Tab-separated table of N, CA, C and O in Angstrom:
chain	number	residue	atom	x	y	z
A	32	MET	N	255.272	139.084	-34.658
A	32	MET	CA	254.916	137.681	-36.166
A	32	MET	C	256.483	137.236	-36.105
A	32	MET	O	257.464	137.907	-36.634
A	33	THR	N	256.499	135.846	-36.181
A	33	THR	CA	257.752	135.476	-36.601
A	33	THR	C	257.699	134.687	-37.795
A	33	THR	O	256.380	133.920	-37.903
A	34	THR	N	258.736	134.792	-38.547
A	34	THR	CA	258.436	134.129	-39.699
A	34	THR	C	259.451	132.675	-39.905
A	34	THR	O	260.505	132.670	-39.361
A	35	GLU	N	259.285	131.673	-40.754
A	35	GLU	CA	260.369	130.851	-40.533
A	35	GLU	C	261.002	130.946	-41.476
A	35	GLU	O	261.104	131.886	-42.532
A	36	PRO	N	262.506	130.471	-41.260
A	36	PRO	CA	263.871	131.150	-42.076
A	36	PRO	C	263.667	130.448	-43.457
A	36	PRO	O	262.757	129.620	-43.572
A	37	ARG	N	264.245	130.719	-44.250
A	37	ARG	CA	264.578	130.506	-45.764
A	37	ARG	C	264.858	129.228	-45.436
A	37	ARG	O	266.088	129.034	-44.402
A	38	TYR	N	265.116	128.303	-46.609
A	38	TYR	CA	265.645	126.866	-46.472
A	38	TYR	C	266.638	126.691	-47.794
A	38	TYR	O	266.118	126.803	-48.686
A	39	THR	N	267.464	126.331	-47.238
A	39	THR	CA	268.988	126.756	-48.364
A	39	THR	C	269.627	125.455	-48.281
A	39	THR	O	270.032	124.715	-47.247
A	40	MET	N	269.864	124.969	-49.884
A	40	MET	CA	270.773	123.629	-49.829
A	40	MET	C	271.746	123.970	-50.142
A	40	MET	O	272.226	124.738	-51.213
A	41	LEU	N	272.793	123.237	-50.239
A	41	LEU	CA	274.047	123.066	-50.878
A	41	LEU	C	274.279	121.478	-51.599
A	41	LEU	O	273.710	120.846	-50.956
A	42	LEU	N	274.190	121.579	-52.957
A	42	LEU	CA	273.678	119.880	-53.447
A	42	LEU	C	275.392	120.092	-54.041
A	42	LEU	O	275.661	120.580	-54.932
A	43	PHE	N	275.966	118.842	-53.733
A	43	PHE	CA	277.095	118.633	-54.688
A	43	PHE	C	276.996	117.361	-55.577
A	43	PHE	O	276.854	116.482	-54.942
A	44	PHE	N	277.599	117.385	-56.413
A	44	PHE	CA	277.881	116.798	-57.830
A	44	PHE	C	279.200	116.483	-58.262
A	44	PHE	O	279.924	117.079	-58.343
A	45	LYS	N	279.260	115.056	-58.410
A	45	LYS	CA	280.550	114.511	-59.332
A	45	LYS	C	280.062	113.978	-60.592
A	45	LYS	O	279.032	113.714	-60.651
A	46	ARG	N	280.733	114.735	-61.338
A	46	ARG	CA	280.442	114.717	-62.556
A	46	ARG	C	280.561	113.036	-63.067
A	46	ARG	O	281.291	112.795	-62.801
A	47	ASN	N	279.700	112.406	-64.400
A	47	ASN	CA	280.044	111.271	-64.949
A	47	ASN	C	281.071	111.130	-65.321
A	47	ASN	O	281.514	112.302	-66.282
A	48	PRO	N	282.224	110.606	-65.395
A	48	PRO	CA	283.525	110.524	-65.781
A	48	PRO	C	283.524	110.136	-67.268
A	48	PRO	O	284.614	110.397	-67.706
A	49	ASP	N	282.706	109.736	-67.822
A	49	ASP	CA	282.449	110.024	-69.391
A	49	ASP	C	282.036	111.335	-70.020
A	49	ASP	O	282.388	111.305	-71.576
A	50	LEU	N	281.717	112.252	-69.372
A	50	LEU	CA	281.918	113.867	-70.035
A	50	LEU	C	283.146	114.161	-69.588
A	50	LEU	O	283.670	114.477	-68.121
A	51	SER	N	283.551	114.911	-70.553
A	51	SER	CA	285.027	116.091	-69.982
A	51	SER	C	284.071	117.124	-68.792
A	51	SER	O	282.995	117.269	-69.143
A	52	PRO	N	284.721	117.874	-68.130
A	52	PRO	CA	284.140	119.252	-67.492
A	52	PRO	C	283.389	119.944	-68.486
A	52	PRO	O	282.325	120.589	-68.477
A	53	SER	N	283.780	120.265	-69.385
A	53	SER	CA	283.112	121.370	-70.507
A	53	SER	C	281.797	120.604	-71.304
A	53	SER	O	280.821	121.189	-71.458
A	54	GLU	N	282.005	119.267	-71.315
A	54	GLU	CA	280.783	118.677	-71.935
A	54	GLU	C	279.480	118.521	-71.122
A	54	GLU	O	278.660	118.828	-70.985
A	55	PHE	N	280.384	118.239	-69.423
A	55	PHE	CA	279.620	118.195	-68.270
A	55	PHE	C	278.660	119.808	-68.333
A	55	PHE	O	277.431	119.557	-68.150
A	56	ARG	N	279.508	120.961	-68.108
A	56	ARG	CA	278.837	121.959	-67.774
A	56	ARG	C	277.796	122.505	-69.035
A	56	ARG	O	276.740	122.926	-68.731
A	57	ALA	N	278.434	122.292	-70.645
A	57	ALA	CA	277.604	122.437	-71.402
A	57	ALA	C	275.913	121.526	-71.696
A	57	ALA	O	274.739	122.388	-71.970
A	58	TYR	N	276.141	120.398	-71.292
A	58	TYR	CA	275.136	119.834	-70.866
A	58	TYR	C	274.173	120.131	-69.994
A	58	TYR	O	272.595	120.418	-70.577
A	59	TYR	N	274.823	120.349	-68.997
A	59	TYR	CA	273.556	120.733	-67.762
A	59	TYR	C	273.094	122.107	-67.898
A	59	TYR	O	271.425	122.104	-67.767
A	60	GLU	N	273.750	122.923	-68.628
A	60	GLU	CA	272.899	124.127	-68.790
A	60	GLU	C	272.434	123.941	-70.050
A	60	GLU	O	271.177	125.142	-70.011
A	61	ALA	N	272.503	123.392	-70.879
A	61	ALA	CA	271.672	123.544	-72.110
A	61	ALA	C	270.373	122.434	-71.918
A	61	ALA	O	269.427	122.832	-72.570
A	62	ASN	N	270.443	121.184	-71.145
A	62	ASN	CA	269.448	120.144	-71.007
A	62	ASN	C	269.077	120.227	-69.202
A	62	ASN	O	267.716	120.352	-69.084
A	63	HIS	N	269.675	120.100	-68.643
A	63	HIS	CA	269.511	120.028	-66.796
A	63	HIS	C	268.939	121.249	-66.297
A	63	HIS	O	267.731	121.276	-65.820
A	64	ALA	N	269.468	122.177	-66.509
A	64	ALA	CA	268.878	123.378	-65.934
A	64	ALA	C	267.596	123.819	-66.439
A	64	ALA	O	266.822	124.256	-65.655
A	65	PRO	N	267.236	123.954	-67.839
A	65	PRO	CA	266.005	124.380	-68.446
A	65	PRO	C	264.980	123.391	-67.974
A	65	PRO	O	264.007	123.562	-67.673
A	66	MET	N	265.340	122.108	-67.732
A	66	MET	CA	264.312	121.018	-67.312
A	66	MET	C	264.100	121.424	-65.816
A	66	MET	O	262.769	121.541	-65.395
A	67	VAL	N	265.266	121.702	-65.166
A	67	VAL	CA	264.741	122.171	-63.675
A	67	VAL	C	263.952	123.209	-63.244
A	67	VAL	O	263.055	123.355	-62.694
A	68	ALA	N	264.180	124.137	-64.070
A	68	ALA	CA	263.762	125.550	-64.432
A	68	ALA	C	261.810	125.153	-64.791
A	68	ALA	O	261.009	126.036	-64.370
A	69	GLU	N	261.855	124.399	-65.604
A	69	GLU	CA	260.820	124.385	-65.933
A	69	GLU	C	259.581	123.515	-64.872
A	69	GLU	O	258.447	123.857	-65.046
A	70	ILE	N	260.177	122.636	-64.720
A	70	ILE	CA	259.294	121.881	-63.414
A	70	ILE	C	258.935	122.605	-62.402
A	70	ILE	O	257.925	122.504	-61.187
A	71	ALA	N	259.953	123.682	-61.882
A	71	ALA	CA	259.844	124.599	-60.659
A	71	ALA	C	258.626	125.598	-61.002
A	71	ALA	O	258.186	126.412	-60.221
A	72	LYS	N	258.461	126.012	-62.614
A	72	LYS	CA	257.265	126.927	-62.795
A	72	LYS	C	255.514	126.430	-62.192
A	72	LYS	O	255.006	126.846	-61.681
A	73	THR	N	256.126	124.861	-61.879
A	73	THR	CA	255.094	124.362	-61.016
A	73	THR	C	254.593	124.388	-59.660
A	73	THR	O	253.792	124.001	-58.917
A	74	ALA	N	256.124	124.884	-59.076
A	74	ALA	CA	255.954	125.549	-58.038
A	74	ALA	C	256.204	125.844	-57.015
A	74	ALA	O	256.749	127.186	-57.970
A	75	LYS	N	255.990	126.453	-55.572
A	75	LYS	CA	256.290	127.212	-55.193
A	75	LYS	C	257.018	127.853	-54.299
A	75	LYS	O	257.710	127.096	-54.029
A	76	GLY	N	257.734	129.080	-54.338
A	76	GLY	CA	258.620	129.132	-52.992
A	76	GLY	C	260.061	129.031	-53.494
A	76	GLY	O	261.162	129.235	-52.802
A	77	LEU	N	260.643	128.850	-54.688
A	77	LEU	CA	261.468	128.329	-55.266
A	77	LEU	C	262.673	130.111	-55.660
A	77	LEU	O	261.943	130.762	-56.249
A	78	LEU	N	263.364	130.469	-54.428
A	78	LEU	CA	263.936	131.631	-54.628
A	78	LEU	C	265.492	131.616	-55.320
A	78	LEU	O	265.483	133.195	-55.730
A	79	CYS	N	265.727	130.950	-55.065
A	79	CYS	CA	267.585	130.623	-56.117
A	79	CYS	C	268.039	129.551	-56.121
A	79	CYS	O	267.216	129.091	-55.696
A	80	TYR	N	268.067	129.479	-57.840
A	80	TYR	CA	268.700	128.220	-57.980
A	80	TYR	C	270.321	128.940	-58.717
A	80	TYR	O	270.247	128.892	-59.948
A	81	THR	N	271.326	128.337	-58.118
A	81	THR	CA	272.791	128.902	-58.483
A	81	THR	C	273.280	127.683	-58.553
A	81	THR	O	273.692	127.109	-57.637
A	82	ARG	N	274.170	127.612	-59.580
A	82	ARG	CA	275.497	126.715	-60.233
A	82	ARG	C	276.620	126.894	-60.077
A	82	ARG	O	276.715	128.092	-60.513
A	83	ARG	N	277.428	126.023	-59.178
A	83	ARG	CA	279.104	126.644	-59.238
A	83	ARG	C	279.742	125.609	-60.056
A	83	ARG	O	279.675	124.503	-59.215
A	84	TYR	N	280.482	125.683	-60.709
A	84	TYR	CA	281.201	124.552	-61.395
A	84	TYR	C	282.725	124.748	-60.772
A	84	TYR	O	282.968	125.867	-60.687
A	85	ILE	N	283.167	123.609	-60.289
A	85	ILE	CA	284.336	124.020	-59.620
A	85	ILE	C	285.688	123.746	-60.702
A	85	ILE	O	285.601	122.692	-61.607
A	86	ASN	N	286.491	124.636	-60.584
A	86	ASN	CA	287.799	124.827	-61.686
A	86	ASN	C	288.806	124.294	-61.095
A	86	ASN	O	289.381	124.561	-60.430
A	87	HIS	N	288.944	122.641	-61.320
A	87	HIS	CA	290.120	122.004	-60.954
A	87	HIS	C	291.393	122.443	-61.278
A	87	HIS	O	292.438	122.487	-60.091
A	88	GLU	N	291.506	122.712	-62.501
A	88	GLU	CA	292.851	123.536	-62.665
A	88	GLU	C	293.243	124.317	-62.090
A	88	GLU	O	294.371	124.517	-61.519
A	89	ALA	N	292.494	125.819	-62.207
A	89	ALA	CA	292.927	126.648	-61.211
A	89	ALA	C	293.455	126.458	-60.016
A	89	ALA	O	293.724	127.411	-58.827
A	90	SER	N	291.937	125.584	-59.009
A	90	SER	CA	292.301	125.030	-57.757
A	90	SER	C	293.699	124.174	-57.334
A	90	SER	O	293.632	123.952	-56.607
A	91	ASP	N	294.573	123.973	-58.528
A	91	ASP	CA	295.731	122.829	-58.239
A	91	ASP	C	296.442	123.448	-57.325
A	91	ASP	O	296.892	125.017	-57.550
A	92	PRO	N	296.964	123.041	-56.061
A	92	PRO	CA	297.651	123.591	-55.518
A	92	PRO	C	298.957	124.089	-55.675
A	92	PRO	O	299.646	124.527	-54.800
A	93	ALA	N	299.850	123.404	-56.511
A	93	ALA	CA	300.991	124.032	-57.359
A	93	ALA	C	300.804	125.090	-57.678
A	93	ALA	O	301.950	125.778	-58.078
A	94	LEU	N	299.429	125.564	-58.135
A	94	LEU	CA	299.670	127.430	-58.710
A	94	LEU	C	299.561	128.181	-57.198
A	94	LEU	O	300.036	129.306	-57.790
A	95	ASN	N	299.550	127.731	-56.327
A	95	ASN	CA	299.424	128.629	-54.933
A	95	ASN	C	298.595	129.427	-55.157
A	95	ASN	O	298.707	130.829	-54.779
A	96	ASN	N	297.449	129.814	-56.173
A	96	ASN	CA	296.414	130.557	-55.959
A	96	ASN	C	295.671	130.647	-54.097
A	96	ASN	O	295.604	129.663	-53.641
A	97	PRO	N	295.304	131.665	-54.031
A	97	PRO	CA	294.865	132.131	-52.618
A	97	PRO	C	293.585	131.427	-52.165
A	97	PRO	O	292.912	130.960	-53.351
A	98	PHE	N	293.750	131.011	-51.303
A	98	PHE	CA	292.457	130.140	-50.599
A	98	PHE	C	292.223	128.707	-51.337
A	98	PHE	O	291.066	128.291	-51.472
A	99	THR	N	293.625	128.112	-52.042
A	99	THR	CA	292.915	126.947	-52.755
A	99	THR	C	294.016	125.773	-52.038
A	99	THR	O	293.308	124.622	-51.865
A	100	VAL	N	294.827	125.876	-51.116
A	100	VAL	CA	295.263	125.041	-50.108
A	100	VAL	C	295.160	125.060	-48.686
A	100	VAL	O	295.494	126.280	-48.067
A	101	PHE	N	294.704	124.037	-47.844
A	101	PHE	CA	294.723	123.974	-46.783
A	101	PHE	C	294.994	122.955	-46.020
A	101	PHE	O	294.242	121.908	-45.819
A	102	GLY	N	295.983	122.850	-46.063
A	102	GLY	CA	296.870	121.299	-45.332
A	102	GLY	C	297.938	120.862	-46.748
A	102	GLY	O	297.854	121.499	-47.925
A	103	ASN	N	298.470	119.974	-45.673
A	103	ASN	CA	299.623	119.338	-46.677
A	103	ASN	C	299.992	117.785	-46.498
A	103	ASN	O	299.541	117.232	-44.990
A	104	PRO	N	298.871	116.779	-47.177
A	104	PRO	CA	298.897	117.276	-48.632
A	104	PRO	C	297.848	117.756	-49.008
A	104	PRO	O	297.109	117.602	-47.849
A	105	ALA	N	297.865	118.415	-50.027
A	105	ALA	CA	295.909	119.016	-50.357
A	105	ALA	C	294.907	117.915	-50.718
A	105	ALA	O	295.334	117.092	-51.207
A	106	PRO	N	293.953	117.935	-49.970
A	106	PRO	CA	292.979	117.063	-50.154
A	106	PRO	C	292.566	116.880	-51.420
A	106	PRO	O	292.204	118.357	-52.121
A	107	GLU	N	292.083	115.859	-52.046
A	107	GLU	CA	291.297	116.116	-53.323
A	107	GLU	C	289.803	116.340	-53.193
A	107	GLU	O	289.515	115.761	-51.877
A	108	ILE	N	289.389	116.938	-54.235
A	108	ILE	CA	288.051	117.391	-53.756
A	108	ILE	C	287.613	116.306	-54.506
A	108	ILE	O	287.278	116.689	-55.844
A	109	PRO	N	286.230	115.655	-54.017
A	109	PRO	CA	285.637	114.629	-54.874
A	109	PRO	C	284.603	115.464	-55.955
A	109	PRO	O	283.628	114.405	-56.612
A	110	TYR	N	284.392	116.505	-56.006
A	110	TYR	CA	282.788	117.088	-56.434
A	110	TYR	C	283.563	118.082	-57.506
A	110	TYR	O	284.597	118.392	-57.729
A	111	ASP	N	282.821	118.266	-58.879
A	111	ASP	CA	282.835	118.893	-59.568
A	111	ASP	C	281.986	120.467	-59.803
A	111	ASP	O	281.792	120.844	-60.473
A	112	MET	N	280.620	120.152	-59.235
A	112	MET	CA	279.517	121.186	-59.200
A	112	MET	C	278.836	121.119	-57.689
A	112	MET	O	278.917	120.143	-57.060
A	113	VAL	N	278.581	122.418	-57.305
A	113	VAL	CA	278.158	123.073	-56.206
A	113	VAL	C	276.632	123.787	-56.429
A	113	VAL	O	277.226	124.967	-57.134
A	114	ASN	N	275.650	123.083	-56.073
A	114	ASN	CA	274.370	123.903	-56.619
A	114	ASN	C	274.026	124.773	-55.235
A	114	ASN	O	273.832	123.679	-54.361
A	115	GLU	N	273.484	125.900	-55.402
A	115	GLU	CA	272.704	126.265	-54.092
A	115	GLU	C	271.276	126.378	-54.406
A	115	GLU	O	270.808	127.299	-55.563
A	116	VAL	N	270.574	126.385	-53.535
A	116	VAL	CA	268.900	126.081	-54.018
A	116	VAL	C	268.580	126.702	-52.753
A	116	VAL	O	268.531	126.350	-51.764
A	117	THR	N	267.835	127.662	-52.913
A	117	THR	CA	267.096	128.472	-51.945
A	117	THR	C	265.496	128.179	-52.059
A	117	THR	O	264.620	128.714	-52.924
A	118	PHE	N	264.678	127.646	-51.237
A	118	PHE	CA	263.247	128.256	-51.144
A	118	PHE	C	262.742	128.918	-49.694
A	118	PHE	O	263.382	129.426	-48.674
A	119	GLU	N	261.488	129.490	-50.187
A	119	GLU	CA	260.888	130.588	-48.982
A	119	GLU	C	260.756	129.436	-47.748
A	119	GLU	O	261.354	130.117	-46.560
A	120	THR	N	260.424	128.482	-47.660
A	120	THR	CA	260.212	127.598	-46.255
A	120	THR	C	260.607	126.080	-46.757
A	120	THR	O	261.156	125.805	-48.038
A	121	LYS	N	260.520	125.187	-45.770
A	121	LYS	CA	261.102	123.886	-45.904
A	121	LYS	C	260.054	123.304	-46.723
A	121	LYS	O	260.184	122.399	-47.313
A	122	ALA	N	258.407	123.660	-46.239
A	122	ALA	CA	257.668	122.976	-47.093
A	122	ALA	C	257.321	123.277	-48.228
A	122	ALA	O	257.284	122.205	-49.240
A	123	HIS	N	258.394	124.528	-48.942
A	123	HIS	CA	258.316	124.333	-50.134
A	123	HIS	C	258.950	123.772	-50.782
A	123	HIS	O	259.103	123.502	-52.234
A	124	ALA	N	260.488	123.563	-50.151
A	124	ALA	CA	261.441	122.746	-50.813
A	124	ALA	C	260.893	121.128	-50.870
A	124	ALA	O	261.486	120.702	-51.750
A	125	ALA	N	260.111	120.564	-49.766
A	125	ALA	CA	259.580	119.329	-49.856
A	125	ALA	C	258.815	119.375	-51.052
A	125	ALA	O	258.475	118.381	-51.566
A	126	GLU	N	257.631	120.451	-51.440
A	126	GLU	CA	256.858	120.079	-52.514
A	126	GLU	C	257.701	120.172	-53.707
A	126	GLU	O	257.279	119.395	-54.475
A	127	PHE	N	258.727	120.792	-53.524
A	127	PHE	CA	259.558	120.691	-55.295
A	127	PHE	C	259.802	119.227	-55.324
A	127	PHE	O	259.813	119.071	-56.520
A	128	SER	N	260.798	119.047	-54.361
A	128	SER	CA	260.808	117.521	-54.058
A	128	SER	C	259.751	116.602	-54.722
A	128	SER	O	260.304	115.917	-55.332
A	129	ARG	N	258.633	116.641	-54.077
A	129	ARG	CA	257.410	115.991	-54.374
A	129	ARG	C	257.556	115.856	-56.071
A	129	ARG	O	257.502	114.954	-56.778
A	130	ILE	N	257.161	117.124	-56.616
A	130	ILE	CA	256.729	117.247	-57.867
A	130	ILE	C	257.885	117.168	-58.788
A	130	ILE	O	257.719	116.231	-59.654
A	131	MET	N	259.559	117.238	-58.458
A	131	MET	CA	260.327	116.613	-58.890
A	131	MET	C	260.681	115.057	-59.337
A	131	MET	O	260.716	114.360	-60.256
A	132	TYR	N	260.267	114.431	-57.811
A	132	TYR	CA	260.739	113.216	-58.094
A	132	TYR	C	258.999	112.274	-57.477
A	132	TYR	O	259.636	111.327	-57.963
A	133	GLY	N	258.496	112.968	-57.422
A	133	GLY	CA	257.180	111.993	-56.923
A	133	GLY	C	256.296	111.870	-58.018
A	133	GLY	O	255.121	111.511	-57.941
A	134	ILE	N	256.360	112.711	-59.098
A	134	ILE	CA	255.460	112.945	-60.012
A	134	ILE	C	256.398	112.136	-60.930
A	134	ILE	O	257.236	112.338	-61.587
A	135	GLU	N	255.681	110.915	-61.631
A	135	GLU	CA	256.501	109.793	-62.204
A	135	GLU	C	256.754	110.449	-63.704
A	135	GLU	O	258.047	110.011	-64.313
A	136	GLU	N	255.842	111.086	-64.480
A	136	GLU	CA	256.732	111.765	-65.371
A	136	GLU	C	257.804	112.967	-65.266
A	136	GLU	O	258.808	112.879	-66.081
A	137	ASN	N	257.944	113.768	-64.551
A	137	ASN	CA	258.999	114.254	-64.180
A	137	ASN	C	259.687	113.289	-63.650
A	137	ASN	O	260.848	113.708	-64.143
A	138	ALA	N	260.033	112.319	-62.652
A	138	ALA	CA	260.913	111.567	-62.257
A	138	ALA	C	261.888	110.974	-63.126
A	138	ALA	O	262.672	110.646	-63.269
A	139	ALA	N	260.971	110.061	-64.145
A	139	ALA	CA	261.586	109.621	-65.403
A	139	ALA	C	262.558	110.591	-65.848
A	139	ALA	O	263.282	110.113	-66.615
A	140	LYS	N	262.103	111.991	-66.324
A	140	LYS	CA	263.011	112.769	-66.910
A	140	LYS	C	264.140	113.079	-66.258
A	140	LYS	O	265.654	112.976	-66.632
A	141	VAL	N	264.177	113.546	-65.226
A	141	VAL	CA	265.102	113.910	-64.340
A	141	VAL	C	266.209	112.590	-63.835
A	141	VAL	O	267.298	113.059	-63.837
A	142	LEU	N	265.718	111.546	-63.613
A	142	LEU	CA	266.287	110.191	-63.247
A	142	LEU	C	267.476	110.114	-64.277
A	142	LEU	O	268.513	109.761	-63.907
A	143	ILE	N	266.670	109.861	-65.743
A	143	ILE	CA	267.672	109.619	-67.164
A	143	ILE	C	268.526	110.534	-66.752
A	143	ILE	O	269.714	110.469	-67.427
A	144	ASP	N	268.142	111.783	-67.083
A	144	ASP	CA	269.311	112.871	-67.035
A	144	ASP	C	270.550	113.111	-65.909
A	144	ASP	O	271.909	113.084	-66.251
A	145	GLU	N	269.979	112.796	-64.671
A	145	GLU	CA	270.721	112.701	-63.549
A	145	GLU	C	272.037	111.539	-63.967
A	145	GLU	O	273.204	111.813	-63.476
A	146	LYS	N	271.553	110.288	-64.441
A	146	LYS	CA	272.343	109.326	-65.014
A	146	LYS	C	273.142	109.929	-66.022
A	146	LYS	O	274.762	109.257	-65.894
A	147	LYS	N	272.927	110.631	-66.858
A	147	LYS	CA	273.910	111.138	-67.659
A	147	LYS	C	274.887	111.849	-67.355
A	147	LYS	O	275.954	111.762	-67.960
A	148	LEU	N	274.417	112.478	-66.374
A	148	LEU	CA	275.556	113.728	-65.667
A	148	LEU	C	276.223	113.454	-64.726
A	148	LEU	O	277.550	113.751	-64.388
A	149	PHE	N	275.615	112.914	-63.329
A	149	PHE	CA	276.316	112.362	-62.120
A	149	PHE	C	276.662	111.193	-61.911
A	149	PHE	O	276.497	109.971	-62.582
A	150	VAL	N	277.418	111.095	-60.916
A	150	VAL	CA	277.927	109.719	-60.350
A	150	VAL	C	276.640	109.701	-59.282
A	150	VAL	O	277.275	110.378	-58.236
A	151	ARG	N	275.482	109.122	-59.329
A	151	ARG	CA	274.727	109.526	-58.202
A	151	ARG	C	275.011	108.590	-57.043
A	151	ARG	O	274.663	109.231	-55.917
A	152	SER	N	275.608	107.840	-56.890
A	152	SER	CA	276.316	107.323	-55.346
A	152	SER	C	276.938	108.406	-54.784
A	152	SER	O	277.004	108.223	-53.791
A	153	GLN	N	277.159	109.320	-55.612
A	153	GLN	CA	277.884	110.399	-54.724
A	153	GLN	C	277.587	111.205	-54.816
A	153	GLN	O	278.299	112.552	-54.310
A	154	MET	N	276.348	111.759	-55.067
A	154	MET	CA	275.655	113.293	-55.178
A	154	MET	C	275.163	113.304	-53.341
A	154	MET	O	275.046	112.563	-52.694
A	155	ARG	N	274.876	114.480	-52.892
A	155	ARG	CA	275.166	114.308	-51.613
A	155	ARG	C	274.736	115.990	-51.501
A	155	ARG	O	275.037	117.260	-52.418
A	156	GLY	N	273.386	116.537	-50.372
A	156	GLY	CA	273.113	117.950	-50.009
A	156	GLY	C	273.431	118.018	-48.671
A	156	GLY	O	273.424	117.080	-47.818
A	157	MET	N	273.328	118.933	-48.363
A	157	MET	CA	273.096	119.464	-46.898
A	157	MET	C	272.728	120.902	-46.709
A	157	MET	O	272.667	121.484	-47.671
A	158	ILE	N	271.993	121.092	-45.685
A	158	ILE	CA	271.150	122.338	-45.066
A	158	ILE	C	272.243	123.371	-44.735
A	158	ILE	O	273.304	123.036	-43.968
A	159	VAL	N	272.150	124.162	-45.091
A	159	VAL	CA	272.896	125.507	-44.480
A	159	VAL	C	272.114	126.735	-43.727
A	159	VAL	O	270.783	126.983	-44.551
A	160	GLU	N	272.713	127.312	-43.057
A	160	GLU	CA	272.104	128.512	-42.442
A	160	GLU	C	273.524	129.617	-43.381
A	160	GLU	O	274.347	129.764	-43.348
A	161	THR	N	272.387	130.631	-43.816
A	161	THR	CA	273.283	131.980	-44.191
A	161	THR	C	273.280	133.017	-43.553
A	161	THR	O	272.436	133.465	-43.371
A	162	LEU	N	274.280	133.411	-43.499
A	162	LEU	CA	274.270	134.881	-42.618
A	162	LEU	C	275.598	135.535	-43.730
A	162	LEU	O	276.613	135.373	-44.164
A	163	VAL	N	274.996	136.966	-43.866
A	163	VAL	CA	276.275	137.635	-44.530
A	163	VAL	C	276.778	138.595	-44.170
A	163	VAL	O	275.902	139.308	-43.329
A	164	SER	N	278.007	139.296	-43.991
A	164	SER	CA	278.235	140.115	-43.561
A	164	SER	C	278.822	141.592	-44.642
A	164	SER	O	279.034	141.409	-45.510
């Protein structure tokens, strides 16, 4: 019996420049993450919702921290946050998307919040395959 592989996305976000990094993180964790978690209760198959905030100061190439510089000059990182979201299947991801953006009441809340938090034109998602060593 073959099973469909898990469906994992990395979502890249640029914070709204009106928010400092600490304001962005505080607002996201106090408001956006709980809202997404509440919406997720009505969906099936969400396995992982991991949030990673990029520490631009610690990643400054001048500090020579390991694994922070690949190239000269070091490229600018256009994002402030990378989320990893894993569903049991692609169908579960599609259903979650429908619940989040296709139900008017949810979409209104989510879109208002996204406008507060992000530069929406720079939001980006990528489907990834995970291999662990």
